[in-house]
Amino acid sequence: MMKIICPLLFLCVPLFTFAQHTDYQISSYLYQGTKAPNTHYIGEAWLNSLLRADETIGYNVTKATFRANSTLDWHKHTSPQVLVILEGLGYYQERGKEPIIINVGDVIKCDQDTEHWHTSSKKNDITYLAIYSGDTIWTEVVSQEYYDQIAEHLKKD
């Protein structure tokens, strides 16, 4: 019996001694997130809240994934917002400006109180990190008809 226990202890002690400390707050952007309710978009979307603003960090970091042919309503933020495109292809537009195609690697800064929308393209999913603080103010619905017009106008994907 002692011949079995000693080798097991020898193998297990390093596991307990060198195990990762549990006081860290770790999240992963690799997790898709939870399916978002269809409140301010049409289609399918997942959100993964990676960091929430608190007294030590003044901004949120959220990973968003939109399936192809999904819309997101016009909105603005009470602080600047930064979008970092991780995967896919999508559309971005600020009120009064022409829409653009956004690609993997793009980083977009949207100024405070600037009305805008961003989402997947007609045929491609998109995943991005949204970095912002403050509130999101939803201003107008992006209809499927308007989205389809933008897709036709940009017709690259």
XYZ file of C-alpha atoms in Angstrom:
157
model
C 0.000 0.000 0.000
C 2.834 2.378 0.922
C 4.418 1.649 -2.476
C 1.288 3.025 -4.184
C 0.672 6.071 -1.939
C 4.239 7.453 -2.031
C 4.455 7.725 -5.838
C 0.965 9.234 -5.961
C 1.937 11.876 -3.398
C 5.126 12.569 -5.309
C 3.085 13.183 -8.473
C 0.266 15.183 -6.842
C 2.230 17.559 -4.584
C 3.642 19.578 -7.512
C 0.121 19.984 -8.895
C -1.116 21.542 -5.665
C 2.044 23.544 -5.058
C 2.152 25.146 -8.497
C -1.588 25.489 -9.193
C -2.761 28.865 -10.469
C -3.743 31.334 -7.764
C -7.524 31.812 -7.650
C -7.613 35.518 -6.670
C -7.269 36.630 -10.304
C -10.239 37.823 -12.319
C -9.850 36.165 -15.699
C -12.187 36.297 -18.663
C -11.621 35.078 -22.204
C -12.446 36.775 -25.472
C -12.445 33.281 -27.006
C -15.827 32.603 -25.331
C -18.596 33.552 -27.777
C -20.766 35.013 -25.042
C -24.488 34.851 -24.496
C -27.093 35.311 -27.198
C -28.344 38.865 -26.973
C -32.080 39.572 -26.847
C -33.418 41.127 -30.068
C -33.932 44.537 -28.508
C -31.888 46.881 -30.716
C -31.019 44.718 -33.704
C -32.415 42.288 -36.243
C -30.678 38.933 -36.707
C -28.375 37.050 -34.358
C -25.830 38.507 -31.947
C -23.733 37.318 -29.010
C -22.191 39.502 -26.311
C -19.280 38.679 -24.013
C -18.632 41.284 -21.315
C -14.877 41.037 -20.761
C -14.393 44.001 -18.396
C -16.908 46.251 -16.648
C -16.121 49.815 -15.616
C -15.667 50.278 -11.874
C -13.762 52.531 -9.470
C -10.403 51.175 -10.690
C -10.992 51.002 -14.443
C -13.066 53.596 -16.241
C -14.266 51.665 -19.284
C -16.058 48.538 -20.482
C -14.675 46.008 -22.940
C -17.308 43.906 -24.675
C -16.826 41.344 -27.425
C -19.736 41.331 -29.874
C -20.409 38.855 -32.658
C -23.092 39.501 -35.268
C -24.120 36.865 -37.782
C -24.275 37.834 -41.451
C -27.254 39.959 -42.494
C -27.858 41.363 -38.994
C -28.638 45.001 -38.268
C -27.800 47.164 -35.239
C -29.810 50.292 -34.496
C -28.499 53.842 -34.607
C -27.053 54.825 -31.237
C -24.561 57.090 -29.502
C -22.463 56.891 -26.370
C -21.897 59.381 -23.577
C -18.161 58.781 -24.035
C -15.991 57.960 -27.053
C -16.165 54.367 -28.287
C -13.370 52.338 -29.883
C -14.116 49.307 -32.064
C -11.368 46.747 -32.751
C -12.374 44.363 -35.539
C -11.218 40.824 -34.705
C -12.912 38.707 -37.382
C -15.102 39.074 -40.415
C -16.435 41.952 -42.434
C -19.057 44.543 -41.614
C -20.482 48.012 -42.081
C -19.973 51.215 -40.091
C -21.681 54.557 -40.530
C -21.847 57.840 -38.650
C -24.884 60.084 -39.081
C -24.439 62.400 -42.088
C -21.476 60.426 -43.509
C -21.144 57.690 -46.100
C -21.120 54.097 -44.786
C -17.870 52.131 -44.983
C -16.798 48.501 -44.943
C -14.880 47.468 -41.821
C -12.367 44.602 -41.920
C -10.220 42.481 -39.601
C -7.562 44.674 -38.000
C -9.474 47.949 -38.341
C -9.643 50.185 -35.271
C -12.352 52.847 -35.320
C -12.772 55.698 -32.838
C -16.261 57.130 -32.620
C -16.445 60.432 -30.756
C -18.733 61.031 -27.800
C -22.372 61.737 -28.711
C -21.798 60.800 -32.372
C -24.754 58.883 -33.736
C -23.613 55.730 -35.546
C -24.298 52.066 -36.235
C -22.067 49.064 -36.965
C -22.761 45.441 -37.728
C -22.008 42.447 -39.959
C -22.092 42.593 -43.729
C -24.754 40.917 -45.822
C -22.740 37.703 -46.311
C -20.174 37.731 -43.478
C -20.225 37.509 -39.686
C -18.257 40.076 -37.718
C -16.632 39.989 -34.286
C -15.256 43.087 -32.607
C -14.228 44.468 -29.254
C -16.152 47.553 -28.167
C -14.332 49.753 -25.656
C -16.432 52.473 -24.052
C -17.704 53.960 -20.806
C -20.894 55.705 -19.889
C -24.261 54.943 -21.399
C -25.543 53.848 -24.797
C -28.457 55.891 -26.095
C -30.538 54.169 -28.795
C -31.844 56.724 -31.289
C -33.426 55.091 -34.345
C -34.146 51.659 -35.765
C -32.017 50.486 -38.705
C -34.640 48.765 -40.832
C -33.892 45.730 -42.966
C -34.711 47.886 -45.999
C -32.120 50.551 -45.040
C -29.533 47.852 -44.255
C -30.166 46.207 -47.648
C -29.661 49.583 -49.393
C -26.306 50.027 -47.599
C -25.275 46.486 -48.543
C -26.116 47.136 -52.173
C -24.269 50.473 -52.097
C -21.103 48.897 -50.626
C -21.413 45.587 -52.532
C -17.908 44.264 -51.896
C -18.597 41.192 -49.793
